[in-house]
mmCIF file of C-alpha atoms and ligand atoms in Angstrom:
data_model
loop_
_atom_site.group_PDB
_atom_site.id
_atom_site.type_symbol
_atom_site.label_atom_id
_atom_site.label_comp_id
_atom_site.label_asym_id
_atom_site.label_seq_id
_atom_site.Cartn_x
_atom_site.Cartn_y
_atom_site.Cartn_z
ATOM 1 C CA MET A 1 -4.122 20.003 -6.647
ATOM 2 C CA THR A 2 -2.387 22.344 -9.095
ATOM 3 C CA ARG A 3 -2.952 25.532 -7.190
ATOM 4 C CA SER A 4 -0.409 25.186 -4.429
ATOM 5 C CA TYR A 5 3.231 26.077 -4.803
ATOM 6 C CA ILE A 6 4.731 22.972 -3.285
ATOM 7 C CA SER A 7 6.246 20.570 -5.730
ATOM 8 C CA HIS A 8 4.125 17.463 -6.096
ATOM 9 C CA VAL A 9 5.695 14.029 -6.054
ATOM 10 C CA PHE A 10 3.611 11.051 -7.156
ATOM 11 C CA ARG A 11 4.521 7.411 -7.300
ATOM 12 C CA PHE A 12 3.389 4.307 -9.108
ATOM 13 C CA ALA A 13 4.235 1.308 -6.957
ATOM 14 C CA PRO A 14 3.647 -2.074 -8.586
ATOM 15 C CA SER A 15 4.795 -5.430 -7.225
ATOM 16 C CA PRO A 16 6.842 -7.320 -9.813
ATOM 17 C CA ASN A 17 5.134 -10.632 -9.096
ATOM 18 C CA GLY A 18 3.134 -10.880 -12.317
ATOM 19 C CA TYR A 19 2.248 -8.971 -15.460
ATOM 20 C CA LEU A 20 0.449 -5.637 -15.274
ATOM 21 C CA HIS A 21 -3.207 -5.523 -16.348
ATOM 22 C CA LEU A 22 -5.648 -2.752 -17.262
ATOM 23 C CA GLY A 23 -6.176 -1.824 -13.594
ATOM 24 C CA HIS A 24 -2.470 -1.059 -13.275
ATOM 25 C CA ALA A 25 -2.563 0.956 -16.494
ATOM 26 C CA PHE A 26 -5.385 3.029 -15.027
ATOM 27 C CA SER A 27 -3.454 3.749 -11.839
ATOM 28 C CA ALA A 28 -0.162 4.415 -13.619
ATOM 29 C CA LEU A 29 -1.752 6.753 -16.172
ATOM 30 C CA MET A 30 -3.659 8.641 -13.462
ATOM 31 C CA ASN A 31 -0.418 9.187 -11.555
ATOM 32 C CA ASN A 32 1.408 10.207 -14.698
ATOM 33 C CA GLU A 33 -1.217 12.672 -15.889
ATOM 34 C CA MET A 34 -1.626 14.170 -12.430
ATOM 35 C CA ALA A 35 2.117 14.631 -12.134
ATOM 36 C CA ILE A 36 2.138 16.403 -15.494
ATOM 37 C CA ALA A 37 -0.913 18.527 -14.655
ATOM 38 C CA SER A 38 0.633 19.657 -11.361
ATOM 39 C CA GLY A 39 4.118 20.206 -12.771
ATOM 40 C CA GLY A 40 5.348 17.547 -10.364
ATOM 41 C CA ASN A 41 7.391 14.379 -10.570
ATOM 42 C CA LEU A 42 6.519 10.738 -10.903
ATOM 43 C CA LEU A 43 8.568 8.027 -9.213
ATOM 44 C CA LEU A 44 8.443 4.344 -9.981
ATOM 45 C CA ARG A 45 8.743 2.095 -6.956
ATOM 46 C CA MET A 46 9.112 -1.658 -7.144
ATOM 47 C CA GLU A 47 7.273 -3.095 -4.157
ATOM 48 C CA ASP A 48 9.407 -6.188 -4.052
ATOM 49 C CA ILE A 49 9.765 -7.050 -0.357
ATOM 50 C CA ASP A 50 8.346 -10.480 -1.117
ATOM 51 C CA VAL A 51 11.606 -11.533 -2.720
ATOM 52 C CA GLU A 52 10.362 -15.106 -3.256
ATOM 53 C CA ARG A 53 7.441 -14.066 -5.454
ATOM 54 C CA CYS A 54 9.005 -11.089 -7.239
ATOM 55 C CA ARG A 55 11.042 -11.876 -10.335
ATOM 56 C CA PRO A 56 13.365 -9.892 -12.613
ATOM 57 C CA GLU A 57 11.399 -10.871 -15.724
ATOM 58 C CA PHE A 58 8.237 -9.289 -14.269
ATOM 59 C CA GLU A 59 10.189 -6.166 -13.390
ATOM 60 C CA GLN A 60 11.525 -5.986 -16.948
ATOM 61 C CA ALA A 61 7.984 -6.417 -18.265
ATOM 62 C CA ILE A 62 6.818 -3.503 -16.062
ATOM 63 C CA TYR A 63 9.402 -1.204 -17.665
ATOM 64 C CA GLU A 64 8.316 -2.286 -21.137
ATOM 65 C CA ASP A 65 4.601 -1.960 -20.410
ATOM 66 C CA LEU A 66 4.959 1.483 -18.820
ATOM 67 C CA ALA A 67 7.121 2.701 -21.705
ATOM 68 C CA TRP A 68 4.460 1.423 -24.089
ATOM 69 C CA LEU A 69 1.871 3.418 -22.148
ATOM 70 C CA GLY A 70 4.042 6.488 -22.709
ATOM 71 C CA LEU A 71 5.130 6.959 -19.094
ATOM 72 C CA SER A 72 8.435 8.307 -17.974
ATOM 73 C CA TRP A 73 9.582 8.446 -14.397
ATOM 74 C CA GLU A 74 12.342 10.024 -12.410
ATOM 75 C CA ALA A 75 15.506 7.908 -12.178
ATOM 76 C CA PRO A 76 16.508 5.858 -10.328
ATOM 77 C CA VAL A 77 13.743 3.304 -9.939
ATOM 78 C CA ARG A 78 13.098 2.944 -6.203
ATOM 79 C CA ARG A 79 13.163 -0.566 -4.829
ATOM 80 C CA GLN A 80 11.771 -1.704 -1.486
ATOM 81 C CA SER A 81 14.126 -4.670 -1.281
ATOM 82 C CA GLU A 82 16.942 -2.117 -0.853
ATOM 83 C CA HIS A 83 15.280 -0.508 2.173
ATOM 84 C CA PHE A 84 15.044 -3.317 4.699
ATOM 85 C CA ASP A 85 17.408 -1.366 6.991
ATOM 86 C CA ALA A 86 15.090 1.631 7.008
ATOM 87 C CA TYR A 87 12.089 -0.598 7.805
ATOM 88 C CA ALA A 88 14.068 -2.281 10.615
ATOM 89 C CA GLU A 89 14.929 1.125 12.045
ATOM 90 C CA ALA A 90 11.274 2.153 12.082
ATOM 91 C CA LEU A 91 10.295 -1.119 13.748
ATOM 92 C CA THR A 92 13.054 -0.740 16.334
ATOM 93 C CA SER A 93 11.797 2.706 17.237
ATOM 94 C CA LEU A 94 8.269 1.327 17.744
ATOM 95 C CA GLU A 95 9.671 -1.585 19.725
ATOM 96 C CA ALA A 96 11.640 0.758 21.996
ATOM 97 C CA ARG A 97 8.344 2.427 22.894
ATOM 98 C CA GLY A 98 6.595 -0.881 23.571
ATOM 99 C CA LEU A 99 4.329 -0.508 20.554
ATOM 100 C CA VAL A 100 5.091 -3.832 18.863
ATOM 101 C CA TYR A 101 5.442 -7.372 20.143
ATOM 102 C CA PRO A 102 6.641 -10.655 18.640
ATOM 103 C CA CYS A 103 3.936 -13.085 17.567
ATOM 104 C CA PHE A 104 4.697 -16.772 17.170
ATOM 105 C CA CYS A 105 1.223 -17.828 16.011
ATOM 106 C CA ALA A 106 0.572 -19.492 12.681
ATOM 107 C CA ARG A 107 -2.065 -17.950 10.444
ATOM 108 C CA SER A 108 -4.160 -21.055 11.025
ATOM 109 C CA ASP A 109 -4.205 -20.320 14.798
ATOM 110 C CA VAL A 110 -5.811 -16.947 14.128
ATOM 111 C CA ILE A 111 -8.284 -18.348 11.647
ATOM 112 C CA GLY A 112 -9.039 -21.171 14.088
ATOM 113 C CA VAL A 113 -10.147 -18.736 16.785
ATOM 114 C CA ALA A 114 -12.413 -16.970 14.321
ATOM 115 C CA ALA A 115 -13.900 -20.214 13.076
ATOM 116 C CA GLU A 116 -14.741 -21.352 16.595
ATOM 117 C CA ARG A 117 -16.541 -18.165 17.549
ATOM 118 C CA PRO A 118 -19.281 -16.866 15.305
ATOM 119 C CA GLY A 119 -19.311 -13.097 15.056
ATOM 120 C CA TRP A 120 -15.568 -12.795 15.730
ATOM 121 C CA PRO A 121 -14.528 -9.329 14.483
ATOM 122 C CA ARG A 122 -12.759 -9.034 11.144
ATOM 123 C CA ASP A 123 -10.540 -6.362 9.659
ATOM 124 C CA PRO A 124 -11.663 -4.339 6.612
ATOM 125 C CA ASP A 125 -10.062 -6.943 4.326
ATOM 126 C CA GLY A 126 -12.155 -9.655 5.948
ATOM 127 C CA SER A 127 -9.403 -11.367 7.953
ATOM 128 C CA PRO A 128 -10.164 -12.229 11.558
ATOM 129 C CA LEU A 129 -8.654 -9.811 14.073
ATOM 130 C CA TYR A 130 -5.756 -11.208 16.021
ATOM 131 C CA PRO A 131 -6.962 -12.508 19.399
ATOM 132 C CA GLY A 132 -3.887 -11.209 21.227
ATOM 133 C CA THR A 133 -2.499 -14.599 22.249
ATOM 134 C CA CYS A 134 1.176 -13.592 22.053
ATOM 135 C CA LYS A 135 0.548 -10.203 23.591
ATOM 136 C CA ARG A 136 -0.245 -12.033 26.812
ATOM 137 C CA LEU A 137 3.012 -14.005 26.901
ATOM 138 C CA SER A 138 5.224 -13.199 29.860
ATOM 139 C CA PRO A 139 8.473 -11.371 29.064
ATOM 140 C CA ALA A 140 10.403 -14.490 30.156
ATOM 141 C CA GLU A 141 8.448 -16.759 27.835
ATOM 142 C CA ARG A 142 8.905 -14.320 24.972
ATOM 143 C CA ARG A 143 12.640 -14.177 25.546
ATOM 144 C CA ALA A 144 12.886 -17.948 25.786
ATOM 145 C CA ARG A 145 11.052 -18.482 22.511
ATOM 146 C CA LEU A 146 13.125 -15.864 20.713
ATOM 147 C CA ALA A 147 16.330 -17.313 22.161
ATOM 148 C CA ALA A 148 15.259 -20.756 20.923
ATOM 149 C CA GLY A 149 15.032 -19.268 17.431
ATOM 150 C CA GLN A 150 11.264 -19.646 17.088
ATOM 151 C CA PRO A 151 10.193 -17.587 14.062
ATOM 152 C CA ALA A 152 8.190 -14.515 15.030
ATOM 153 C CA ALA A 153 6.198 -11.866 13.225
ATOM 154 C CA LEU A 154 5.950 -8.390 14.769
ATOM 155 C CA ARG A 155 2.521 -7.020 15.517
ATOM 156 C CA ILE A 156 1.503 -3.522 16.477
ATOM 157 C CA ASP A 157 -0.004 -3.256 19.953
ATOM 158 C CA MET A 158 -2.969 -1.257 18.763
ATOM 159 C CA ALA A 159 -4.256 -0.340 22.227
ATOM 160 C CA ALA A 160 -0.827 0.947 23.301
ATOM 161 C CA ALA A 161 -0.353 2.799 20.010
ATOM 162 C CA MET A 162 -3.744 4.492 20.197
ATOM 163 C CA ALA A 163 -3.044 5.503 23.795
ATOM 164 C CA GLN A 164 0.067 7.361 22.603
ATOM 165 C CA VAL A 165 -1.704 9.272 19.855
ATOM 166 C CA ARG A 166 -3.583 12.119 21.379
ATOM 167 C CA GLN A 167 -4.726 13.806 18.196
ATOM 168 C CA ARG A 168 -7.643 12.789 16.027
ATOM 169 C CA ILE A 169 -6.289 10.729 13.148
ATOM 170 C CA ALA A 170 -7.338 11.922 9.730
ATOM 171 C CA TRP A 171 -6.150 12.242 6.170
ATOM 172 C CA ARG A 172 -6.826 14.542 3.269
ATOM 173 C CA GLU A 173 -8.636 12.724 0.458
ATOM 174 C CA TYR A 174 -9.194 14.154 -3.020
ATOM 175 C CA GLY A 175 -12.430 13.049 -4.629
ATOM 176 C CA THR A 176 -12.879 12.419 -8.336
ATOM 177 C CA ALA A 177 -13.703 16.054 -9.032
ATOM 178 C CA GLY A 178 -10.682 17.269 -7.090
ATOM 179 C CA GLU A 179 -12.763 18.181 -4.025
ATOM 180 C CA ARG A 180 -11.022 17.625 -0.692
ATOM 181 C CA ARG A 181 -12.392 15.875 2.324
ATOM 182 C CA ASP A 182 -10.880 15.096 5.687
ATOM 183 C CA ILE A 183 -11.409 11.436 6.412
ATOM 184 C CA TYR A 184 -11.330 10.394 10.040
ATOM 185 C CA ALA A 185 -9.344 7.245 10.446
ATOM 186 C CA ASP A 186 -10.051 4.398 12.811
ATOM 187 C CA PRO A 187 -6.958 2.192 12.804
ATOM 188 C CA ARG A 188 -8.452 0.020 15.570
ATOM 189 C CA GLN A 189 -10.410 -1.717 12.834
ATOM 190 C CA TRP A 190 -7.150 -3.468 11.932
ATOM 191 C CA GLY A 191 -6.451 -4.777 15.426
ATOM 192 C CA ASP A 192 -2.888 -5.836 16.185
ATOM 193 C CA ALA A 193 -1.838 -5.858 12.525
ATOM 194 C CA VAL A 194 1.362 -7.506 11.356
ATOM 195 C CA LEU A 195 4.187 -5.011 10.714
ATOM 196 C CA ALA A 196 6.893 -7.589 9.974
ATOM 197 C CA ARG A 197 6.218 -11.068 8.709
ATOM 198 C CA LYS A 198 7.947 -14.221 9.863
ATOM 199 C CA ASP A 199 9.466 -14.795 6.443
ATOM 200 C CA ILE A 200 9.953 -11.138 5.443
ATOM 201 C CA PRO A 201 11.270 -8.586 7.959
ATOM 202 C CA ALA A 202 8.671 -5.955 6.948
ATOM 203 C CA SER A 203 5.059 -5.803 5.840
ATOM 204 C CA TYR A 204 3.452 -3.681 3.159
ATOM 205 C CA HIS A 205 2.147 -1.246 5.791
ATOM 206 C CA ILE A 206 5.489 -0.345 7.329
ATOM 207 C CA ALA A 207 7.299 -0.349 3.977
ATOM 208 C CA VAL A 208 4.806 1.972 2.316
ATOM 209 C CA VAL A 209 4.853 4.640 5.025
ATOM 210 C CA VAL A 210 8.631 4.615 5.355
ATOM 211 C CA ASP A 211 9.089 4.795 1.581
ATOM 212 C CA ASP A 212 6.488 7.485 1.002
ATOM 213 C CA ALA A 213 8.279 9.650 3.570
ATOM 214 C CA MET A 214 11.799 8.826 2.405
ATOM 215 C CA GLN A 215 10.888 9.591 -1.199
ATOM 216 C CA GLY A 216 9.084 12.831 -0.402
ATOM 217 C CA ILE A 217 5.754 11.619 -1.802
ATOM 218 C CA THR A 218 3.156 14.381 -1.539
ATOM 219 C CA ASP A 219 0.292 12.672 -3.379
ATOM 220 C CA VAL A 220 -0.620 9.012 -3.134
ATOM 221 C CA VAL A 221 -2.877 7.962 -6.005
ATOM 222 C CA ARG A 222 -3.886 4.322 -5.724
ATOM 223 C CA GLY A 223 -6.849 1.957 -5.871
ATOM 224 C CA GLU A 224 -9.759 2.207 -3.469
ATOM 225 C CA ASP A 225 -8.988 -1.286 -2.181
ATOM 226 C CA LEU A 226 -6.333 0.493 -0.086
ATOM 227 C CA PHE A 227 -8.659 3.200 1.236
ATOM 228 C CA MET A 228 -9.220 1.508 4.608
ATOM 229 C CA ALA A 229 -5.526 0.634 5.002
ATOM 230 C CA THR A 230 -4.840 4.373 4.974
ATOM 231 C CA SER A 231 -6.102 4.464 8.590
ATOM 232 C CA LEU A 232 -3.244 2.241 9.605
ATOM 233 C CA HIS A 233 -0.789 4.157 7.428
ATOM 234 C CA ARG A 234 -1.768 7.433 9.081
ATOM 235 C CA LEU A 235 -1.330 5.913 12.541
ATOM 236 C CA LEU A 236 2.161 4.704 11.613
ATOM 237 C CA GLN A 237 3.033 8.091 10.124
ATOM 238 C CA ILE A 238 2.043 9.815 13.351
ATOM 239 C CA LEU A 239 3.898 7.324 15.552
ATOM 240 C CA LEU A 240 7.022 7.584 13.397
ATOM 241 C CA ASP A 241 6.718 11.349 12.987
ATOM 242 C CA LEU A 242 6.491 11.123 9.193
ATOM 243 C CA PRO A 243 4.711 13.656 6.984
ATOM 244 C CA ALA A 244 1.217 12.918 5.708
ATOM 245 C CA PRO A 245 0.733 12.903 1.933
ATOM 246 C CA SER A 246 -2.657 13.685 0.370
ATOM 247 C CA TYR A 247 -4.512 10.691 -1.001
ATOM 248 C CA HIS A 248 -6.720 9.937 -3.938
ATOM 249 C CA HIS A 249 -8.159 6.432 -3.964
ATOM 250 C CA HIS A 250 -9.513 5.779 -7.412
ATOM 251 C CA GLU A 251 -12.165 3.281 -8.387
ATOM 252 C CA LEU A 252 -11.099 -0.202 -9.374
ATOM 253 C CA LEU A 253 -11.638 -1.636 -12.807
ATOM 254 C CA ARG A 254 -13.812 -4.726 -12.773
ATOM 255 C CA ASP A 255 -14.441 -7.627 -15.086
ATOM 256 C CA ALA A 256 -17.829 -8.503 -16.572
ATOM 257 C CA ALA A 257 -18.664 -10.459 -13.400
ATOM 258 C CA GLY A 258 -17.941 -7.391 -11.241
ATOM 259 C CA ARG A 259 -14.735 -8.776 -9.750
ATOM 260 C CA LYS A 260 -11.812 -6.391 -9.463
ATOM 261 C CA LEU A 261 -9.140 -7.063 -12.049
ATOM 262 C CA SER A 262 -6.318 -8.947 -10.405
ATOM 263 C CA LYS A 263 -3.279 -10.995 -11.210
ATOM 264 C CA SER A 264 -4.649 -13.901 -9.212
ATOM 265 C CA LEU A 265 -7.847 -13.943 -11.282
ATOM 266 C CA ARG A 266 -5.710 -13.858 -14.407
ATOM 267 C CA ALA A 267 -6.889 -10.516 -15.768
ATOM 268 C CA LYS A 268 -5.666 -10.004 -19.315
ATOM 269 C CA SER A 269 -2.187 -8.538 -19.285
ATOM 270 C CA LEU A 270 -1.236 -5.253 -20.924
ATOM 271 C CA ARG A 271 1.300 -7.105 -23.015
ATOM 272 C CA ALA A 272 -1.413 -9.388 -24.381
ATOM 273 C CA MET A 273 -3.438 -6.288 -25.322
ATOM 274 C CA HIS A 274 -0.375 -4.773 -26.931
ATOM 275 C CA ARG A 275 0.130 -7.948 -28.983
ATOM 276 C CA GLU A 276 -3.515 -7.800 -30.070
ATOM 277 C CA GLY A 277 -2.890 -4.359 -31.566
ATOM 278 C CA VAL A 278 -4.457 -2.155 -28.871
ATOM 279 C CA THR A 279 -2.590 1.159 -28.679
ATOM 280 C CA ALA A 280 -1.740 3.226 -25.626
ATOM 281 C CA ALA A 281 -3.896 6.025 -27.081
ATOM 282 C CA ASP A 282 -6.857 3.598 -27.217
ATOM 283 C CA LEU A 283 -6.348 2.761 -23.562
ATOM 284 C CA ASN A 284 -6.059 6.388 -22.517
ATOM 285 C CA GLU A 285 -9.294 7.092 -24.329
ATOM 286 C CA GLN A 286 -11.068 4.013 -23.014
ATOM 287 C CA LEU A 287 -10.085 4.790 -19.442
ATOM 288 C CA GLY A 288 -11.009 8.466 -19.757
ATOM 289 C CA ILE A 289 -7.793 9.512 -18.054
ATOM 290 C CA LYS A 290 -7.462 13.016 -19.484
ATOM 291 C CA ARG A 291 -11.062 13.829 -18.625
ATOM 292 C CA ARG A 292 -10.596 12.663 -15.045
ATOM 293 C CA VAL A 293 -7.360 14.503 -14.501
ATOM 294 C CA PHE A 294 -8.834 17.647 -15.989
ATOM 295 C CA ALA A 295 -11.410 17.587 -13.171
ATOM 296 C CA PHE A 296 -8.589 17.688 -10.631
ATOM 297 C CA ALA A 297 -6.552 20.298 -12.376
ATOM 298 C CA SER A 298 -9.327 22.768 -13.121
HETATM 299 N N1 LIG B 301 2.035 -2.382 -4.377
HETATM 300 C C1 LIG B 301 0.629 -2.111 -4.295
HETATM 301 C C2 LIG B 301 -0.080 -2.761 -5.456
HETATM 302 O O1 LIG B 301 0.560 -3.209 -6.391
HETATM 303 C C3 LIG B 301 0.344 -0.625 -4.321
HETATM 304 C C4 LIG B 301 0.526 -0.036 -2.993
HETATM 305 C C5 LIG B 301 0.303 1.457 -2.877
HETATM 306 O O2 LIG B 301 0.124 2.144 -3.893
HETATM 307 O O3 LIG B 301 0.345 1.939 -1.750
HETATM 308 O O4 LIG B 301 -1.288 -2.858 -5.410
#
């Protein structure tokens, strides 16, 4: 990672919808140390497209927690909620090529299909694949529903998208010892994934690829829970003619019961640890960050 002459740009991209926990500290410190080791930059990106759930007090807490960890990042802080126009532009370009279609289904409709048919295929996150109901609507019906103001999500037409991509889809993954592997991606596992939600005119997938390109990210360092989603990200990058960063998906920290630390499972927050007298140096040591990054840099 340190041997090439291109300037590396890393990003830490939390969602300000809760307090950061040890898993975030691990990811943030890995990004920070790798940026330092490669002589590159670190950006901080607020992934705040879900404007209902994201709150200014959580964002403020992120700044405080990261400063406590000893991180600094390049100004200004990037913010997804300021990029809805760029996401809309990307979606329009896919739409113009017939690669997305509006979907009027409720989530319960999709789950209903899966529940009725045992063995219905699921995506890598375990959600049932979309059965394609709205893909089969006639153009007239589609227009009528849109004209009537029926809320619609936008889904990728995976079959059409794959038919347009003639190359083999792959990405460059760095392993924990810095070794590189080419991972062959199979975005079809995600089916006709949602690229814009009914309530939010973008989804994580479209936002992340547009932002990574716009911000010149060369190295994406994030949790392995997003490893499989990288297939879909690579497909979108190819369709939108965006550059491909390198990826390192790091292991996830787990609690005593083996569950990944998460906000929803109320993992202990960094600020609670701070209040209990834990220091950033303790955390760095406990997480073995320097040792890990040394493996990459050597
Ligand atoms: N916002 C995501 C999270 O908080 C990270 C997404 C990414 O790094 O691509 O888990």
